[in-house]
Coordinates of C-alpha atoms and ligand atoms in Angstrom, one line a residue:
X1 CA 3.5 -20.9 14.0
X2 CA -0.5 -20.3 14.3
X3 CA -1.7 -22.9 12.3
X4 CA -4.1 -21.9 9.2
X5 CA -7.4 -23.5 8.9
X6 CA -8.0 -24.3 5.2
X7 CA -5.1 -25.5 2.7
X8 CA -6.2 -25.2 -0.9
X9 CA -4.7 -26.6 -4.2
X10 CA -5.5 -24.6 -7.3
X11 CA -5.1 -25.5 -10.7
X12 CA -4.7 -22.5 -12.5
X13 CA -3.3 -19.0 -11.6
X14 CA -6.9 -17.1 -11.9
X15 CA -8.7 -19.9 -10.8
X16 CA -6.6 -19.6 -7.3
X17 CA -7.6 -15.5 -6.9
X18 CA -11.4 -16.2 -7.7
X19 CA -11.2 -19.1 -4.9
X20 CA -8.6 -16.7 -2.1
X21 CA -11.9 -14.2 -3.5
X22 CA -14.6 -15.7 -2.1
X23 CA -13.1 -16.8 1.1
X24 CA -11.9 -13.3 1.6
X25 CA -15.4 -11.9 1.3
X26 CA -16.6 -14.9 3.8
X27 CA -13.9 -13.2 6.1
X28 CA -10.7 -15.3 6.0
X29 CA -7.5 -13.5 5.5
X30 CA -6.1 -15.7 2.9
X31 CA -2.3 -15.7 1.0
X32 CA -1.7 -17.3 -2.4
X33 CA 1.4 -18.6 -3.4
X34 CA 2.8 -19.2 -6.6
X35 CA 3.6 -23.2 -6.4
X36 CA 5.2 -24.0 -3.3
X37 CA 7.4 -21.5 -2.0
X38 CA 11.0 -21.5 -1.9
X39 CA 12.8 -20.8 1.8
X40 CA 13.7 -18.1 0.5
X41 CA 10.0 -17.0 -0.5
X42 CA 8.6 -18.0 2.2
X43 CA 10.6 -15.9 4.6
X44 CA 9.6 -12.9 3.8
X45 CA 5.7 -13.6 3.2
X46 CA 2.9 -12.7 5.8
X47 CA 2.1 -16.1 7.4
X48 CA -0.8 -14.9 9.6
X49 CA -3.9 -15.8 7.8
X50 CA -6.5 -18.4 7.7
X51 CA -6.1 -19.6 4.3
X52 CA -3.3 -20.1 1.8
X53 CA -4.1 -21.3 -2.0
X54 CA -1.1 -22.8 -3.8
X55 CA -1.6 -21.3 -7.2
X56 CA 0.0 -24.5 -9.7
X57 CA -0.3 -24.6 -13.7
X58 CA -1.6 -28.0 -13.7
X59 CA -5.1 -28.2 -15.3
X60 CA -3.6 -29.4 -18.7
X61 CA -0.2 -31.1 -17.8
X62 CA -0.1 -35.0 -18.0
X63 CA -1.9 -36.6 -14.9
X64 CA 1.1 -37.9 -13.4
X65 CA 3.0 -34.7 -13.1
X66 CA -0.5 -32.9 -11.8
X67 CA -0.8 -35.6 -9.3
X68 CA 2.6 -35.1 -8.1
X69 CA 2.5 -31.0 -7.9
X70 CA -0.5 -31.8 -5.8
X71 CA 0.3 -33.9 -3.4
X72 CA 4.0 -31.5 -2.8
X73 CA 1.6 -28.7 -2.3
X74 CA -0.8 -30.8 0.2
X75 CA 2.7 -31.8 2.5
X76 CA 3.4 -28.0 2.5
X77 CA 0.0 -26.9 3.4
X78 CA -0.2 -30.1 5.9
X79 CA 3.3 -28.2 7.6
X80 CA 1.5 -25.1 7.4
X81 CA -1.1 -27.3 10.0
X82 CA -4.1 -27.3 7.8
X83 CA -6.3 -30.3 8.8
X84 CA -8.7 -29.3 6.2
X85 CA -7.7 -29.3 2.3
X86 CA -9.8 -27.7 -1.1
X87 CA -9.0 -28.8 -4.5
X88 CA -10.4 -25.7 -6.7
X89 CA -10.7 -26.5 -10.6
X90 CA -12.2 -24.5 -13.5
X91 CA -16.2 -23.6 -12.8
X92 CA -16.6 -25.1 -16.0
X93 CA -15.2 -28.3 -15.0
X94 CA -12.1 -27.9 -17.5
X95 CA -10.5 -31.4 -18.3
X96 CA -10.5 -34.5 -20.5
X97 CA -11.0 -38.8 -19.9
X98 CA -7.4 -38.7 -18.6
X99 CA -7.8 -35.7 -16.2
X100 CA -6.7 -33.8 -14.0
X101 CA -9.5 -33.9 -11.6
X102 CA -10.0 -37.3 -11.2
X103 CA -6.4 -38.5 -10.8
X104 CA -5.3 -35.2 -8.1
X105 CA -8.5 -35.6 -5.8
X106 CA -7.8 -40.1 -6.0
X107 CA -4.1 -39.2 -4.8
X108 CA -5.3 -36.4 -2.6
X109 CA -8.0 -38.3 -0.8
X110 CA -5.0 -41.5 -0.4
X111 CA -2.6 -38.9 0.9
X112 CA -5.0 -38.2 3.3
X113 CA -6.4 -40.9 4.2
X114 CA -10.2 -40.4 3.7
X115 CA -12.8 -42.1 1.8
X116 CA -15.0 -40.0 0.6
X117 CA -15.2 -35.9 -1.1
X118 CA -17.0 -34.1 -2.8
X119 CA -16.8 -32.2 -6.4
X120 CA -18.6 -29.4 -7.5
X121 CA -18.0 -26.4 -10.0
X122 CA -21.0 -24.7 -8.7
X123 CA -20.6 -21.1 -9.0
X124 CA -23.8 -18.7 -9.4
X125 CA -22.3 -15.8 -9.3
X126 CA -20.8 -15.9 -12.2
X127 CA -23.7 -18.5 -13.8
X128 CA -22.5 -22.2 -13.1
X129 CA -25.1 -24.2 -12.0
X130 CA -25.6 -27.6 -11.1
X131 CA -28.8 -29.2 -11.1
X132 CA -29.2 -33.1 -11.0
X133 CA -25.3 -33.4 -12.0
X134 CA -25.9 -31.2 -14.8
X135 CA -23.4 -28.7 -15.3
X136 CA -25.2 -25.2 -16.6
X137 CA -23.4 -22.1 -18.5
X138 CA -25.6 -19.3 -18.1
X139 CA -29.0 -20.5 -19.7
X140 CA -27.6 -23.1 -21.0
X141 CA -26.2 -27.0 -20.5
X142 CA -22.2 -26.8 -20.2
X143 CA -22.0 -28.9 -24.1
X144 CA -23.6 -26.6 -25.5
X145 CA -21.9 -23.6 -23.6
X146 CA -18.4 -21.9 -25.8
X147 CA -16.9 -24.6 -23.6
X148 CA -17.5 -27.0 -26.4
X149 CA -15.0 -25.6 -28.4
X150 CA -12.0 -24.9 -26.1
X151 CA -9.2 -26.2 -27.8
X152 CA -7.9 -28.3 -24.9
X153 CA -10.4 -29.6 -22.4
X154 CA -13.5 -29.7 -25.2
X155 CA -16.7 -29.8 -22.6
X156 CA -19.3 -31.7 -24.7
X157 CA -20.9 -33.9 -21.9
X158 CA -22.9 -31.9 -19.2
X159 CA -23.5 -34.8 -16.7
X160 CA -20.6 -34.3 -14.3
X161 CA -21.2 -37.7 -13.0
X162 CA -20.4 -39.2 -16.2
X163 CA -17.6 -37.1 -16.6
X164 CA -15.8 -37.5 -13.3
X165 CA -16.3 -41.0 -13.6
X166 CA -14.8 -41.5 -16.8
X167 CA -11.7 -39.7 -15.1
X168 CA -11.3 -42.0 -11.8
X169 CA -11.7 -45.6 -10.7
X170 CA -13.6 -44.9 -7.8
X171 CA -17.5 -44.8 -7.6
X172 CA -18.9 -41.5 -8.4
X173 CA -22.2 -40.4 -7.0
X174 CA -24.7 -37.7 -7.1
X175 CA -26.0 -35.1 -3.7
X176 CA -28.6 -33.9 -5.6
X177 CA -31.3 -30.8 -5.4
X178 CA -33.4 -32.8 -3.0
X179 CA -31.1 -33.1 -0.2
X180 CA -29.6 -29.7 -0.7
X181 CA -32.5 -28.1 -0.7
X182 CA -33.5 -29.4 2.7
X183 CA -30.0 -28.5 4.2
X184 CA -27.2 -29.5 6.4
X185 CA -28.8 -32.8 7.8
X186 CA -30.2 -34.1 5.0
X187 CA -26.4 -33.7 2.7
X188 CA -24.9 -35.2 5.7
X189 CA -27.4 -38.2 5.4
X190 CA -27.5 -38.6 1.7
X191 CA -23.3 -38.6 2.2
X192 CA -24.3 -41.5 4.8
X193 CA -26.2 -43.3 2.0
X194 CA -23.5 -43.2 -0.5
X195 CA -20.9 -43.8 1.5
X196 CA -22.7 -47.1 2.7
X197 CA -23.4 -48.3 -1.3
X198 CA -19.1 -47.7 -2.0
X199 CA -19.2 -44.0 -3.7
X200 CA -15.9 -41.9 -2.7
X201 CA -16.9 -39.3 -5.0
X202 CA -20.2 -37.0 -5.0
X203 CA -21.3 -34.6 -7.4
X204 CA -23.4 -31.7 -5.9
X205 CA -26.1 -29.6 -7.0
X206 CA -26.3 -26.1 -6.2
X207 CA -28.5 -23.4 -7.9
X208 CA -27.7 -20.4 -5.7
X209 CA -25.6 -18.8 -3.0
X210 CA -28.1 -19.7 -0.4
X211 CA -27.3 -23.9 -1.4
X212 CA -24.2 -23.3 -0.6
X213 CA -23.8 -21.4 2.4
X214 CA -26.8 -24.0 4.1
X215 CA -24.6 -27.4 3.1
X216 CA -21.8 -25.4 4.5
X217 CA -21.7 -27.1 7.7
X218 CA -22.2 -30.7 6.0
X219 CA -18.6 -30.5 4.6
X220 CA -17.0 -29.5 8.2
X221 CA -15.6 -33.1 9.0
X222 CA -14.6 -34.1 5.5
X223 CA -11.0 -33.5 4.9
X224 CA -10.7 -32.9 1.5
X225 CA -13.2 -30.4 -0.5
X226 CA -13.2 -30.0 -4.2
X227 CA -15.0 -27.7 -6.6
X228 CA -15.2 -24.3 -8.5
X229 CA -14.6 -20.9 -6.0
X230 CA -18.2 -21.1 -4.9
X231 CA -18.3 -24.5 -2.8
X232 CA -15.9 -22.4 -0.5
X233 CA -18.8 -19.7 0.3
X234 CA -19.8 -21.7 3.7
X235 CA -16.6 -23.0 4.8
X236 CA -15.4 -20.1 7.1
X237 CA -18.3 -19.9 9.4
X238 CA -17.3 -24.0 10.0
X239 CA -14.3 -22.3 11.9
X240 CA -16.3 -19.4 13.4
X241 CA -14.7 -16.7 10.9
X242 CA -17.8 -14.2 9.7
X243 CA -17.4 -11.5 7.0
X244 CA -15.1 -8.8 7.6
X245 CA -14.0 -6.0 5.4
X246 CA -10.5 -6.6 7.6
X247 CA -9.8 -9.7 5.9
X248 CA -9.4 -7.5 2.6
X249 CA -7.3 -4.8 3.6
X250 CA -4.3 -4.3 1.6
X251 CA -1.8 -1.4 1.3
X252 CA -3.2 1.9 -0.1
X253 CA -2.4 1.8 -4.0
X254 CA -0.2 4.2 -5.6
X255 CA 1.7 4.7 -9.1
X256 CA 0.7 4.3 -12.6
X257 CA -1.9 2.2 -13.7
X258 CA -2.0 -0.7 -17.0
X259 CA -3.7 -3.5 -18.7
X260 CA -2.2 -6.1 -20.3
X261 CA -4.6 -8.6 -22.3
X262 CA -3.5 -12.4 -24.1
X263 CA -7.1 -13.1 -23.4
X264 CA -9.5 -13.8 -26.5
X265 CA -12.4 -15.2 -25.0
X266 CA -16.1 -13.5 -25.9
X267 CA -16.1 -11.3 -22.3
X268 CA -12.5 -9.9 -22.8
X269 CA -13.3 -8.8 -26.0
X270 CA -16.3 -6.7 -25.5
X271 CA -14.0 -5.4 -22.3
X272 CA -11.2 -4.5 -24.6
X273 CA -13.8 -2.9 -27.4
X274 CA -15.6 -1.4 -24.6
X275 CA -12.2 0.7 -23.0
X276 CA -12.1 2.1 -26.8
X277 CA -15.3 2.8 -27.0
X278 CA -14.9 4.8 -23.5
X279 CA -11.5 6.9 -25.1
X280 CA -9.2 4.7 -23.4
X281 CA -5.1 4.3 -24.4
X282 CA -4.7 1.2 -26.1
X283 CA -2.1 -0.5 -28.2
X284 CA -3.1 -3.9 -30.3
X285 CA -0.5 -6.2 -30.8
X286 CA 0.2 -7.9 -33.8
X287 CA 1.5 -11.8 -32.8
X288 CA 2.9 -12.1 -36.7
X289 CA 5.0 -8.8 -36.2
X290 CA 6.0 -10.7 -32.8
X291 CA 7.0 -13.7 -34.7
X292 CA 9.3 -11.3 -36.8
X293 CA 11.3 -10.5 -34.0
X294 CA 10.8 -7.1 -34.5
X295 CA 11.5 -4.4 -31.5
X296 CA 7.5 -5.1 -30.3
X297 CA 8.5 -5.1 -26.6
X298 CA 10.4 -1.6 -26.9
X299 CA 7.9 -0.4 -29.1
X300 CA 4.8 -0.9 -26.5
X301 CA 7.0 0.2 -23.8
X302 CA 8.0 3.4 -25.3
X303 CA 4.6 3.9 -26.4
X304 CA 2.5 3.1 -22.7
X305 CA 5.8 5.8 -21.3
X306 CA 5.0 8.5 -23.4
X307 CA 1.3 8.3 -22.9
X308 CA 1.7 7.3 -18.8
X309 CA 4.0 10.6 -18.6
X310 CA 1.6 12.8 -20.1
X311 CA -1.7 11.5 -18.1
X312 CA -0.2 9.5 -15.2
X313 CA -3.4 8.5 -13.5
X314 CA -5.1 7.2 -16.7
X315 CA -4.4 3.5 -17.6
X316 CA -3.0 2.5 -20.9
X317 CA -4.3 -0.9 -22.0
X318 CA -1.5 -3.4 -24.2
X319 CA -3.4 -6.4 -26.1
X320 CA -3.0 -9.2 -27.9
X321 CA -7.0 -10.2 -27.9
X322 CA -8.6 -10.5 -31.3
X323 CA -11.7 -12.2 -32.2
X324 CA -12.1 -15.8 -33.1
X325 CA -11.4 -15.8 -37.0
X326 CA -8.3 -13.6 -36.6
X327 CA -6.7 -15.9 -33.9
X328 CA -7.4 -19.2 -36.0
X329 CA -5.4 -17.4 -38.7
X330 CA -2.5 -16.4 -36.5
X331 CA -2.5 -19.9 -35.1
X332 CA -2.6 -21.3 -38.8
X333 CA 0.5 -19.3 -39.2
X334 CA 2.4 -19.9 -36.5
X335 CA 1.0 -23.1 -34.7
X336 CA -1.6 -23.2 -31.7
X337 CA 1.1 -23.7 -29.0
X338 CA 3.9 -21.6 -30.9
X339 CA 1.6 -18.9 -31.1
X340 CA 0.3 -19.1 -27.4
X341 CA 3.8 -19.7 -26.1
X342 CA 4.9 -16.4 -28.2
X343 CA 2.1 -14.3 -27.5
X344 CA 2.5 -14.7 -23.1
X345 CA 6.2 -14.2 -23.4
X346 CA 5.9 -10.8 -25.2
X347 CA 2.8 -9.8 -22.9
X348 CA 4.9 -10.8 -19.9
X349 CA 8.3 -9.1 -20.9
X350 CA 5.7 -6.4 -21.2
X351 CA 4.3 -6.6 -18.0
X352 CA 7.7 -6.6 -16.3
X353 CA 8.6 -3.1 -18.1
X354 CA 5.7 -1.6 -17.6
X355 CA 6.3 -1.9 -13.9
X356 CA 9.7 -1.3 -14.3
X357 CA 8.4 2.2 -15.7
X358 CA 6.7 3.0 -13.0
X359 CA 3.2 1.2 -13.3
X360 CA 2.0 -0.1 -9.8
X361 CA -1.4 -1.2 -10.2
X362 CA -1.6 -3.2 -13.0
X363 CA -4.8 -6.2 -14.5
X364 CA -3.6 -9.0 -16.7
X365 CA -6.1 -10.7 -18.5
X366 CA -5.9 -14.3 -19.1
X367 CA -5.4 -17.3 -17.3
X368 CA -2.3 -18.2 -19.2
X369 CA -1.6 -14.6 -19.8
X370 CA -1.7 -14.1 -15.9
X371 CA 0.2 -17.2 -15.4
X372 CA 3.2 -15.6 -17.9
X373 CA 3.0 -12.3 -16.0
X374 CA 3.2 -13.9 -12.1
X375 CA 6.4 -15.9 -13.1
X376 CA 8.0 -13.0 -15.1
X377 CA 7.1 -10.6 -12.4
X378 CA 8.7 -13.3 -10.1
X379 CA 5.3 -12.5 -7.6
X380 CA 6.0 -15.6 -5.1
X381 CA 3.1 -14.6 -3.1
X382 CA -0.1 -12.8 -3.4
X383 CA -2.0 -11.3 -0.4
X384 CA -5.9 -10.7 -1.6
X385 CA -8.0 -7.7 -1.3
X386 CA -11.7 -6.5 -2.0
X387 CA -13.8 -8.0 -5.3
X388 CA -13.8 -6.2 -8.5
X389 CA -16.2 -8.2 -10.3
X390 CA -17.6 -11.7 -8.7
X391 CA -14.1 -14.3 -9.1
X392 CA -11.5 -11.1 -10.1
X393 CA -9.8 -9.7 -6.5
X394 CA -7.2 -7.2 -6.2
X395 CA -4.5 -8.4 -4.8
X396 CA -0.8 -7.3 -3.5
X397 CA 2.4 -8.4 -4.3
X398 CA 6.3 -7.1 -3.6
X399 CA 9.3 -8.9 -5.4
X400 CA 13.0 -8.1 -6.7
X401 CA 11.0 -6.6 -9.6
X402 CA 8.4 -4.4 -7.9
X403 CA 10.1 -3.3 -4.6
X404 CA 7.6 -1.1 -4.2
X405 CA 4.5 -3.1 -4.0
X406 CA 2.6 -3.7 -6.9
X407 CA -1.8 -4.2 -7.1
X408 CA -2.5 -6.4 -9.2
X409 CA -5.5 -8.4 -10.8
X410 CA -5.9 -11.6 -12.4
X411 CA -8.7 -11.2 -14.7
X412 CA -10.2 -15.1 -15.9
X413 CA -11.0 -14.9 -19.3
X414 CA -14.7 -15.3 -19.0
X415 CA -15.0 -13.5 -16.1
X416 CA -16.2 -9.5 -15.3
X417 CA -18.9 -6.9 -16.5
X418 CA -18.1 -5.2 -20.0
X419 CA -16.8 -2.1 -18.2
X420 CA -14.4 -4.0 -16.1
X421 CA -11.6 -2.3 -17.4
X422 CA -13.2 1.2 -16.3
X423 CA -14.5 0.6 -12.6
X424 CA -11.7 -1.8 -11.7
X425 CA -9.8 0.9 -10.5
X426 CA -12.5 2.6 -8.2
X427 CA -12.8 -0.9 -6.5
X428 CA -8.9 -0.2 -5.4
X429 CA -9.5 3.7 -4.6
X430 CA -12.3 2.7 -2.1
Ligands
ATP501 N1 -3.9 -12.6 -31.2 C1 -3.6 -13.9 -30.8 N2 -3.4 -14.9 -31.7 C2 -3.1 -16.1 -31.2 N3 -3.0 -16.4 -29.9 C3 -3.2 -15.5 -29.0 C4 -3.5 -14.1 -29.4 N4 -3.7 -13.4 -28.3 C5 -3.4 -14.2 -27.3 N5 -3.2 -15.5 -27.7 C6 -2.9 -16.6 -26.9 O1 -4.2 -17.2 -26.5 C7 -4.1 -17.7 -25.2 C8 -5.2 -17.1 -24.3 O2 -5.2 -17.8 -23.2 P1 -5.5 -17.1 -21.7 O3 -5.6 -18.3 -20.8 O4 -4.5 -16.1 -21.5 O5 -6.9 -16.4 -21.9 P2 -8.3 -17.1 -21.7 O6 -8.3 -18.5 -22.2 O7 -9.3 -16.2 -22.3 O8 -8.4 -17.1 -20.2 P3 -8.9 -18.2 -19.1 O9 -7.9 -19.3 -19.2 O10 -8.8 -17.5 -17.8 O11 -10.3 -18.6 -19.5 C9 -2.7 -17.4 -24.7 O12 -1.9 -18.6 -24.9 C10 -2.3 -16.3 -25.5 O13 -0.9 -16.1 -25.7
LIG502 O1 -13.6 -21.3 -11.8 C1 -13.4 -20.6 -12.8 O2 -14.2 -20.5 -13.7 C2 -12.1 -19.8 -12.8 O3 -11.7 -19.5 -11.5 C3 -11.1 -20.5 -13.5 O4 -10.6 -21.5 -13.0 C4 -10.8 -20.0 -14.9 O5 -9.6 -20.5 -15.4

């Protein structure tokens, strides 16, 4: 076995491709795995890379069970001889007093034996910033971002020290602009400093790319990383790895090509409106018609066949997504997790049909949606390919279900350009 280099935890299915992402573009050939992998699973995957992200579901679970997904993926990544481990949460910082970041990096840093990480969501490509421990959306303070609304991690505190704090009992401290700015040496001695006054846990600013490629080499001797995607930028040149297009090579793409959307967050919606807008093929689901057990499945399938035989290199586009007011009166209806729960299984029974039919390169919008979709599709493991928009790869996949290979993408909800929909497919042509 030729030992990997990096062994990272994610805590969400999208959130695991926008981290393999960004180390792919730094150069490292990286596999992601869906939870850890059976024998069976793990027999047939490519092991020759220098990365693997355990994809779990375990940003919104109960602490204890997050804690103990973790630390079975960290002894599988440990056998895989990773001496270096990466915790990747939401670039939004996505969790509550009781967790999960706080318990799963405490258990990680015990399981490894090391007194001190890091945490930072910092990710400027896609607008996270962090500036004296003050988490930024865009233009504007993370409490005051949509992320003040979400219905289960609610973000109204943009101090990241304060929230991290509330989450753990060790000390939380701050690496802030100053030191960054100034680079590798002077993160490494303001880690010193803390360190030396009892903190185990540093928040880190970082306003740009640059910030986080120069502290790269501050964070080679720490055993455990944690953050958003973009912390992960300078990690690969600490094992002499440089940018490659190699590292993103995956199997030239063939077959039919669909969408399949549970996503309702602002950017999905302009990308769904936008596909219309453009002439594309899509089909609105209606979650009340779903709840009616009515033949929905067979209906969308039969409609996506007819229109897939007739123009078999267009995509056809499936959705759920619906503005805010029209989801809070589903979810009146039905319930908020009924409706959620219902929704992803009818996109997902979807999903496997459509590539049943045929379809071979297919997006999934939705980090629950995309969760749905990967365990229906039964994908154990994901190899990653080039960057559609920043944090959204292609990536490549074979199973039971999709003998043939299947290209997919796992679109965040907040994440791409209006258009994505459109120029996703060029980035798998090229
Ligand atoms: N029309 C709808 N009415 C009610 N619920 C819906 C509707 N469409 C989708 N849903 C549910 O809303 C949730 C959307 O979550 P999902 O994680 O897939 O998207 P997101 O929150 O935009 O993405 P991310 O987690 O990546 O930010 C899912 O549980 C989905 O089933
Ligand atoms: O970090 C992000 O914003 C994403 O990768 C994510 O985790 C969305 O769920």
């Amino acid at each position: 076995m030729i030992p990997i280099h990096l062994g990272c935890i994610a805590d969400d299915f999208t959130g695991a491709t926008d981290l393999a992402n960004n180390l792919v573009r730094a150069g490292m050939r990286v596999l992601q795995t869906q939870g850890v992998p059976t024998a069976q699973a793990l027999a047939q995957m490519d092991l020759q890379v220098d990365a693997i992200v355990v994809a779990l579901k375990s940003r919104t679970i109960p602490a204890d069970q997050a804690v103990a997904q973790s630390l079975q993926a960290l002894r599988w990544l440990q056998e895989r001889g990773a001496k270096q481990f990466y915790f990747k949460y939401c670039s939004t910082f996505d969790s509550t007093p009781a967790g999960n970041i706080g318990p799963v990096a405490d258990a990680l840093m015990q399981a490894l034996g090391t007194d001190f990480t890091v945490a930072t969501p910092a990710f400027p490509d896609n607008h996270r910033t962090v500036f004296k421990g003050y988490l930024y959306v865009g233009d504007v303070l993370l409490s005051e971002s949509g992320m003040r609304n979400h219905p289960l991690t609610p973000m109204t505190d943009p101090n990241l020290v304060r929230v991290l704090q509330a989450q753990t009992h060790s000390k939380v401290g701050l690496v802030d602009y100053r030191s960054v700015s100034q680079g590798a040496d002077a993160v490494r001695a303001r880690i010193g400093e803390l360190r030396q006054a009892g903190v185990r846990m540093a928040v880190v600013d970082a306003l740009s790319n640059e910030d986080l490629v120069r502290m790269g080499p501050a964070l080679a001797d720490l055993p455990l990383l944690t953050g958003g995607s973009g912390l992960a930028i300078g990690l690969p040149a600490n094992f002499g790895i440089q940018p490659s297009s190699q590292a993103a090579a995956l199997p030239p793409a063939q077959g039919r090509r669909a969408i399949v959307s549970g996503s309702c967050s602002e950017a999905t919606n302009r990308q769904v409106a936008e596909f219309i807008a453009a002439g594309g093929q899509a089909l609105a689901l209606d979650p009340l018609r779903m709840a009616e057990g009515e033949g929905v499945v067979a209906q969308a399938l039969a409609w996506a066949q007819q229109h897939l035989d007739r123009q078999p290199q267009q995509p056809v586009l499936i959705y759920s997504t619906a503005p805010p007011d029209a989801v809070k009166a589903i979810q009146a209806r039905l319930g908020v997790e009924a409706a959620g729960h219902l929704v992803e299984n009818t996109l997902a029974q979807i999903a496997c049909g459509l590539v049943a039919g045929g379809v071979q390169q297919l997006i999934v919008a939705g980090g629950e949606t995309s969760g749905a979709c990967v365990l229906a599709l039964d994908l154990a493991h994901l190899r990653i390919g080039g960057q559609i928009d920043p944090g959204v790869p292609w990536c490549h996949s074979v199973s039971a279900q999709a003998p043939h290979g299947l290209h997919i993408a796992l679109k965040s909800g907040n994440f791409g350009t209006p258009d994505f929909f459109g120029k996703a497919w060029q980035a798998l042509a090229t």
